[in-house]
Amino acid sequence: MQTRPILIVGSMAFDDLEFPVPVPDADGTARTSFVDVVGGSATYSSLAASAFAPVRVVAVVGNDFPESALDTMRSRQIDTAGIERADGLTFRWKGRYHADLVNRDTLDTQLNVFANFRPKLADGYGDSPLVLLGNIHPELQLEVLDQIRKPELVVADTMNFWITGEPKTLAKLIERTDLLIINDEEARLLSGIHNLARAAKDILSRGPKGLIIKRGEHGSLYFDKDGIFASPALLLENVVDPTGAGDSFAGGLLGYLADHGTYDHATMRRAMLHGTAAASFCVEAVGTNGIRSLEREHVRKRVERIRHLTHVGEE
Ligand code: AMP
């Protein structure tokens, strides 16, 4: 069977990052702060997914966004025809990580060209079988979804900002989503229920067939009508920059699904391990450095390590 193309919509960004300890950049120099790091949800997801499947990106960048970053994407079966270059500055996000390198504060968000972005799909994108609606305004996620004729699988990501700020639009989106990917805090906020098992049940009653709850270094949970699956995270010795881990997880997961073309419970379990493995590469380097050369074989090897973590053999 042929690998299906994935349409990904999300942010493309310049990130300014601050870390509690010096971390090495691409040429090995260690620093605690980095400016103008190319990031964004669509950038991370598409780099990870392209290890497995062709990707089409719908996003907007400003005149300041480097052509070399688009060249890197194009060199990896990522179609950039759907990336609009608008007159103005690229979306910008500034974050500061806490000492645990898990929690972070958003210091600044500048929408810039994103403020007036109206996604219009490039020719042929409307037939995309797999769709990843990355974390952006739910109205924009719906606008993209409206332009896709007959998607096989609609996956959406969101964040606390939209859960509290745009609950009605988000509810419409969730109703039309096959698989929702959020973290534990967001699941609690969305459902108003602290217990994750009950929160998941509540969220599944709102429309999605499947739900993934990410728990950072503690791994992730998958819920659907056929049961629950728990994937551990890989225990890494070298965690440098967690930015984009969630997006890389979604990219790796969708890449695997696009390669298989089935979305049943058993396939989802394996896809979860591929998402986990893709995310593990992301956090080992600053920005996209850990995933921009990611190959399917690298991911496969780490999937074996994750399997081994919980393998107990027969009684
Ligand atoms: P993650 O660490 O997986 O949550 O993703 C981090 C990426 O999301 C960064 O590269 C940011 O540029 C991007 N980002 C941060 N805030 C937003 C936002 N409000 N909308 C869209 N993208 C964002």
Short mmCIF file of C-alpha atoms and ligand atoms in Angstrom, two decimals:
data_model
loop_
_atom_site.label_atom_id
_atom_site.label_comp_id
_atom_site.label_asym_id
_atom_site.label_seq_id
_atom_site.Cartn_x
_atom_site.Cartn_y
_atom_site.Cartn_z
CA MET A 1 0.00 0.00 0.00
CA GLN A 2 1.21 3.50 -0.82
CA THR A 3 2.09 5.88 2.01
CA ARG A 4 -0.61 8.51 2.30
CA PRO A 5 0.20 12.23 2.32
CA ILE A 6 -0.41 14.22 5.52
CA LEU A 7 -1.67 17.79 5.55
CA ILE A 8 -0.35 19.77 8.50
CA VAL A 9 -1.52 23.23 9.54
CA GLY A 10 0.14 25.09 12.38
CA SER A 11 2.53 27.83 13.32
CA MET A 12 5.94 28.56 11.82
CA ALA A 13 7.91 30.70 14.17
CA PHE A 14 10.97 32.34 15.54
CA ASP A 15 11.42 31.17 19.12
CA ASP A 16 13.50 32.91 21.80
CA LEU A 17 14.45 30.32 24.41
CA GLU A 18 15.89 30.62 27.92
CA PHE A 19 17.26 27.63 29.82
CA PRO A 20 18.21 27.17 33.50
CA VAL A 21 21.63 25.77 32.56
CA PRO A 22 23.86 26.32 29.50
CA VAL A 23 22.96 24.00 26.63
CA PRO A 24 25.01 23.32 23.48
CA ASP A 25 23.93 24.79 20.16
CA ALA A 26 24.49 23.08 16.78
CA ASP A 27 28.22 23.91 16.72
CA GLY A 28 28.75 22.87 20.35
CA THR A 29 28.89 26.32 22.04
CA ALA A 30 26.95 26.24 25.33
CA ARG A 31 24.58 29.13 26.17
CA THR A 32 21.53 29.74 28.36
CA SER A 33 19.63 31.88 25.88
CA PHE A 34 18.94 31.51 22.19
CA VAL A 35 17.19 33.98 19.90
CA ASP A 36 15.53 33.55 16.50
CA VAL A 37 15.45 29.76 16.69
CA VAL A 38 13.29 28.46 13.84
CA GLY A 39 10.31 26.66 15.41
CA GLY A 40 6.53 26.53 15.39
CA SER A 41 4.12 23.62 15.66
CA ALA A 42 3.94 23.00 11.88
CA THR A 43 7.73 23.06 11.56
CA TYR A 44 8.30 20.44 14.26
CA SER A 45 5.40 18.19 13.21
CA SER A 46 6.27 18.23 9.53
CA LEU A 47 9.97 17.47 10.10
CA ALA A 48 9.04 14.48 12.30
CA ALA A 49 6.25 13.18 10.04
CA SER A 50 8.43 13.42 6.93
CA ALA A 51 10.61 10.58 8.24
CA PHE A 52 7.69 8.34 7.20
CA ALA A 53 5.37 10.10 4.77
CA PRO A 54 5.00 13.00 2.32
CA VAL A 55 3.78 16.15 4.07
CA ARG A 56 1.92 19.25 2.87
CA VAL A 57 2.19 22.30 5.10
CA VAL A 58 -0.36 25.09 5.43
CA ALA A 59 1.13 28.03 7.33
CA VAL A 60 2.27 31.62 7.03
CA VAL A 61 5.73 33.19 7.46
CA GLY A 62 6.91 36.79 7.14
CA ASN A 63 9.60 38.29 4.88
CA ASP A 64 12.14 37.68 7.66
CA PHE A 65 11.78 33.86 7.62
CA PRO A 66 14.92 32.18 6.22
CA GLU A 67 14.58 30.47 2.84
CA SER A 68 17.18 27.93 4.08
CA ALA A 69 14.67 26.60 6.65
CA LEU A 70 12.16 26.04 3.82
CA ASP A 71 14.92 24.37 1.74
CA THR A 72 15.55 21.93 4.62
CA MET A 73 11.86 21.06 4.63
CA ARG A 74 11.78 20.65 0.84
CA SER A 75 14.76 18.28 1.02
CA ARG A 76 12.61 15.91 3.16
CA GLN A 77 9.41 15.22 1.15
CA ILE A 78 7.72 18.29 2.67
CA ASP A 79 5.69 20.27 0.13
CA THR A 80 5.99 23.97 1.01
CA ALA A 81 3.64 25.27 -1.71
CA GLY A 82 1.00 25.87 0.98
CA ILE A 83 3.28 28.10 3.06
CA GLU A 84 2.31 31.69 2.39
CA ARG A 85 4.98 34.37 2.62
CA ALA A 86 3.16 37.48 3.86
CA ASP A 87 4.40 41.03 4.09
CA GLY A 88 5.42 41.51 7.75
CA LEU A 89 7.16 39.67 10.56
CA THR A 90 6.98 35.94 11.33
CA PHE A 91 5.09 34.72 14.43
CA ARG A 92 7.34 34.93 17.48
CA TRP A 93 7.25 33.07 20.81
CA LYS A 94 9.50 33.54 23.83
CA GLY A 95 9.69 30.92 26.58
CA ARG A 96 11.71 30.41 29.75
CA TYR A 97 12.20 26.89 31.12
CA HIS A 98 12.16 26.14 34.85
CA ALA A 99 14.97 24.22 36.57
CA ASP A 100 13.13 20.91 35.89
CA LEU A 101 13.39 21.53 32.10
CA VAL A 102 9.73 20.50 31.87
CA ASN A 103 7.66 23.45 33.00
CA ARG A 104 8.02 26.75 31.23
CA ASP A 105 6.64 30.26 31.23
CA THR A 106 5.58 32.01 28.07
CA LEU A 107 7.21 35.43 28.27
CA ASP A 108 5.92 36.81 24.99
CA THR A 109 3.79 35.84 21.99
CA GLN A 110 3.70 38.05 18.90
CA LEU A 111 1.17 36.90 16.30
CA ASN A 112 2.56 39.20 13.58
CA VAL A 113 1.60 37.78 10.13
CA PHE A 114 -0.55 35.17 11.90
CA ALA A 115 -2.98 37.89 12.98
CA ASN A 116 -4.45 38.22 9.47
CA PHE A 117 -3.83 34.68 8.27
CA ARG A 118 -6.72 33.02 6.40
CA PRO A 119 -5.63 29.52 5.36
CA LYS A 120 -6.30 28.78 1.70
CA LEU A 121 -5.33 25.31 0.60
CA ALA A 122 -2.91 24.93 -2.33
CA ASP A 123 -4.07 22.92 -5.37
CA GLY A 124 -4.58 19.24 -4.57
CA TYR A 125 -4.37 19.66 -0.79
CA GLY A 126 -8.16 19.25 -0.44
CA ASP A 127 -7.79 15.52 -1.11
CA SER A 128 -5.41 14.92 1.81
CA PRO A 129 -6.37 11.69 3.63
CA LEU A 130 -4.66 12.53 6.94
CA VAL A 131 -4.95 15.95 8.53
CA LEU A 132 -3.07 17.32 11.51
CA LEU A 133 -4.65 20.49 12.84
CA GLY A 134 -1.75 21.81 14.89
CA ASN A 135 -2.16 24.16 17.80
CA ILE A 136 -3.56 27.43 16.40
CA HIS A 137 -6.84 29.34 16.78
CA PRO A 138 -9.67 26.74 16.53
CA GLU A 139 -11.42 28.97 14.00
CA LEU A 140 -8.44 28.54 11.65
CA GLN A 141 -8.36 24.81 12.34
CA LEU A 142 -12.04 24.62 11.31
CA GLU A 143 -11.40 26.74 8.20
CA VAL A 144 -8.78 24.24 7.06
CA LEU A 145 -10.99 21.27 7.86
CA ASP A 146 -13.84 22.79 5.83
CA GLN A 147 -11.57 22.76 2.76
CA ILE A 148 -10.76 19.04 2.98
CA ARG A 149 -13.19 16.89 1.02
CA LYS A 150 -13.10 13.44 2.62
CA PRO A 151 -10.41 13.07 5.26
CA GLU A 152 -9.78 9.55 6.60
CA LEU A 153 -8.30 10.79 9.85
CA VAL A 154 -8.56 14.23 11.47
CA VAL A 155 -6.15 14.81 14.34
CA ALA A 156 -6.20 18.00 16.40
CA ASP A 157 -3.94 19.53 19.01
CA THR A 158 -4.88 22.49 21.18
CA MET A 159 -3.76 24.28 24.35
CA ASN A 160 -5.07 25.90 27.56
CA PHE A 161 -5.15 29.31 25.85
CA TRP A 162 -7.93 28.14 23.46
CA ILE A 163 -9.67 25.90 26.01
CA THR A 164 -10.37 28.91 28.21
CA GLY A 165 -10.49 31.60 25.51
CA GLU A 166 -12.51 29.94 22.71
CA PRO A 167 -14.54 27.14 24.35
CA LYS A 168 -17.47 27.22 21.88
CA THR A 169 -15.37 27.15 18.71
CA LEU A 170 -13.15 24.50 20.24
CA ALA A 171 -16.19 22.36 21.07
CA LYS A 172 -17.20 22.48 17.37
CA LEU A 173 -13.71 21.43 16.36
CA ILE A 174 -13.55 18.58 18.87
CA GLU A 175 -16.89 17.25 17.58
CA ARG A 176 -15.35 16.89 14.11
CA THR A 177 -12.03 15.46 15.30
CA ASP A 178 -11.19 11.74 15.13
CA LEU A 179 -8.20 11.95 17.44
CA LEU A 180 -7.54 14.70 19.97
CA ILE A 181 -4.02 15.15 21.38
CA ILE A 182 -3.64 17.20 24.57
CA ASN A 183 -1.59 17.08 27.76
CA ASP A 184 -2.84 16.09 31.22
CA GLU A 185 -3.37 19.66 32.43
CA GLU A 186 -5.35 20.48 29.29
CA ALA A 187 -7.48 17.33 29.69
CA ARG A 188 -8.37 18.41 33.23
CA LEU A 189 -9.10 21.96 32.13
CA LEU A 190 -11.22 20.86 29.16
CA SER A 191 -13.31 18.36 31.12
CA GLY A 192 -13.34 20.10 34.50
CA ILE A 193 -12.46 16.69 35.98
CA HIS A 194 -9.22 16.00 37.85
CA ASN A 195 -9.19 12.20 37.56
CA LEU A 196 -7.67 11.43 34.14
CA ALA A 197 -9.66 8.22 33.52
CA ARG A 198 -12.92 10.11 34.06
CA ALA A 199 -11.67 13.19 32.22
CA ALA A 200 -10.89 10.97 29.20
CA LYS A 201 -14.36 9.41 29.28
CA ASP A 202 -15.94 12.85 29.37
CA ILE A 203 -13.83 14.13 26.45
CA LEU A 204 -14.57 11.03 24.34
CA SER A 205 -18.29 11.68 24.86
CA ARG A 206 -17.85 15.01 23.04
CA GLY A 207 -17.11 13.47 19.64
CA PRO A 208 -13.57 12.18 19.12
CA LYS A 209 -13.08 8.45 18.54
CA GLY A 210 -9.70 8.56 20.22
CA LEU A 211 -7.88 10.69 22.77
CA ILE A 212 -4.19 10.96 23.58
CA ILE A 213 -3.15 12.50 26.87
CA LYS A 214 0.55 13.44 26.95
CA ARG A 215 2.31 13.39 30.29
CA GLY A 216 5.75 14.71 29.33
CA GLU A 217 8.58 12.69 30.82
CA HIS A 218 5.96 10.24 32.20
CA GLY A 219 4.86 9.13 28.73
CA SER A 220 1.38 9.20 27.26
CA LEU A 221 -2.02 7.55 27.39
CA TYR A 222 -4.34 6.53 24.56
CA PHE A 223 -8.08 6.03 25.05
CA ASP A 224 -10.70 4.73 22.63
CA LYS A 225 -13.75 2.43 22.72
CA ASP A 226 -11.48 -0.63 22.69
CA GLY A 227 -9.46 0.28 25.73
CA ILE A 228 -6.51 2.18 27.14
CA PHE A 229 -2.84 2.03 26.20
CA ALA A 230 0.03 3.56 28.15
CA SER A 231 3.36 4.35 26.52
CA PRO A 232 6.33 5.17 28.73
CA ALA A 233 8.67 7.96 27.65
CA LEU A 234 12.25 6.97 26.92
CA LEU A 235 14.51 7.66 29.86
CA LEU A 236 17.04 10.00 28.25
CA GLU A 237 20.37 11.06 29.72
CA ASN A 238 20.61 14.10 27.52
CA VAL A 239 17.54 16.36 27.63
CA VAL A 240 18.46 19.76 26.20
CA ASP A 241 15.36 21.55 24.88
CA PRO A 242 11.79 20.19 25.19
CA THR A 243 10.37 22.81 22.79
CA GLY A 244 8.40 21.09 20.05
CA ALA A 245 8.32 17.66 21.75
CA GLY A 246 4.53 17.55 21.60
CA ASP A 247 4.47 18.55 17.94
CA SER A 248 7.18 16.00 17.08
CA PHE A 249 5.15 13.36 18.91
CA ALA A 250 2.12 14.19 16.75
CA GLY A 251 4.28 14.19 13.61
CA GLY A 252 5.87 10.81 14.35
CA LEU A 253 2.48 9.33 15.23
CA LEU A 254 0.81 10.56 12.04
CA GLY A 255 3.79 9.53 9.94
CA TYR A 256 3.42 5.97 11.16
CA LEU A 257 -0.36 5.99 10.57
CA ALA A 258 0.08 7.43 7.06
CA ASP A 259 2.47 4.60 6.28
CA HIS A 260 -0.07 1.99 7.44
CA GLY A 261 -3.44 3.45 6.41
CA THR A 262 -5.35 1.83 9.30
CA TYR A 263 -6.43 3.55 12.49
CA ASP A 264 -7.64 0.69 14.71
CA HIS A 265 -6.65 0.28 18.35
CA ALA A 266 -3.70 -2.06 17.68
CA THR A 267 -2.20 0.28 15.05
CA MET A 268 -2.71 3.24 17.37
CA ARG A 269 -0.66 1.51 20.06
CA ARG A 270 2.27 1.16 17.67
CA ALA A 271 1.80 4.70 16.40
CA MET A 272 2.05 5.97 19.99
CA LEU A 273 5.49 4.38 20.31
CA HIS A 274 6.60 6.03 17.07
CA GLY A 275 5.38 9.43 18.32
CA THR A 276 7.23 8.89 21.59
CA ALA A 277 10.43 7.97 19.73
CA ALA A 278 10.22 11.01 17.43
CA ALA A 279 9.74 13.30 20.45
CA SER A 280 12.79 11.79 22.14
CA PHE A 281 15.01 12.97 19.26
CA CYS A 282 13.49 16.43 19.43
CA VAL A 283 14.41 17.09 23.07
CA GLU A 284 18.06 16.10 22.62
CA ALA A 285 19.02 19.29 20.80
CA VAL A 286 18.03 22.96 20.61
CA GLY A 287 15.22 23.87 18.22
CA THR A 288 14.74 21.51 15.29
CA ASN A 289 18.37 20.29 15.31
CA GLY A 290 17.39 16.91 16.79
CA ILE A 291 14.80 16.06 14.12
CA ARG A 292 15.76 17.81 10.92
CA SER A 293 17.67 14.74 9.68
CA LEU A 294 15.38 12.18 11.30
CA GLU A 295 15.04 8.92 9.35
CA ARG A 296 12.56 6.10 9.75
CA GLU A 297 15.34 3.71 10.85
CA HIS A 298 16.40 6.01 13.72
CA VAL A 299 12.81 6.04 14.96
CA ARG A 300 12.47 2.25 14.57
CA LYS A 301 15.54 1.62 16.75
CA ARG A 302 14.15 3.78 19.54
CA VAL A 303 10.75 2.13 19.28
CA GLU A 304 12.52 -1.14 20.06
CA ARG A 305 14.06 0.48 23.15
CA ILE A 306 10.64 1.65 24.32
CA ARG A 307 9.15 -1.81 23.75
CA HIS A 308 11.98 -3.27 25.79
CA LEU A 309 11.24 -0.90 28.70
CA THR A 310 7.96 -2.64 29.45
CA HIS A 311 8.48 -6.11 28.01
CA VAL A 312 7.96 -8.77 30.65
CA GLY A 313 7.87 -11.99 28.58
CA GLU A 314 5.52 -14.91 29.17
CA GLU A 315 4.65 -16.33 32.62
P1 AMP B 1 5.43 22.46 22.07
O1 AMP B 1 6.71 22.54 22.86
O2 AMP B 1 5.22 21.12 21.42
O3 AMP B 1 4.27 22.94 22.85
O4 AMP B 1 5.57 23.47 20.83
C1 AMP B 1 6.33 24.63 20.90
C2 AMP B 1 6.17 25.43 19.62
O5 AMP B 1 4.85 25.98 19.59
C3 AMP B 1 7.14 26.60 19.55
O6 AMP B 1 8.04 26.40 18.47
C4 AMP B 1 6.27 27.85 19.37
O7 AMP B 1 6.70 28.65 18.29
C5 AMP B 1 4.88 27.31 19.10
N1 AMP B 1 3.85 28.07 19.82
C6 AMP B 1 3.91 28.58 21.08
N2 AMP B 1 2.76 29.23 21.41
C7 AMP B 1 1.96 29.13 20.32
C8 AMP B 1 0.63 29.59 20.00
N3 AMP B 1 -0.11 30.32 20.87
N4 AMP B 1 0.11 29.29 18.78
C9 AMP B 1 0.84 28.57 17.90
N5 AMP B 1 2.09 28.12 18.13
C10 AMP B 1 2.65 28.38 19.33
#
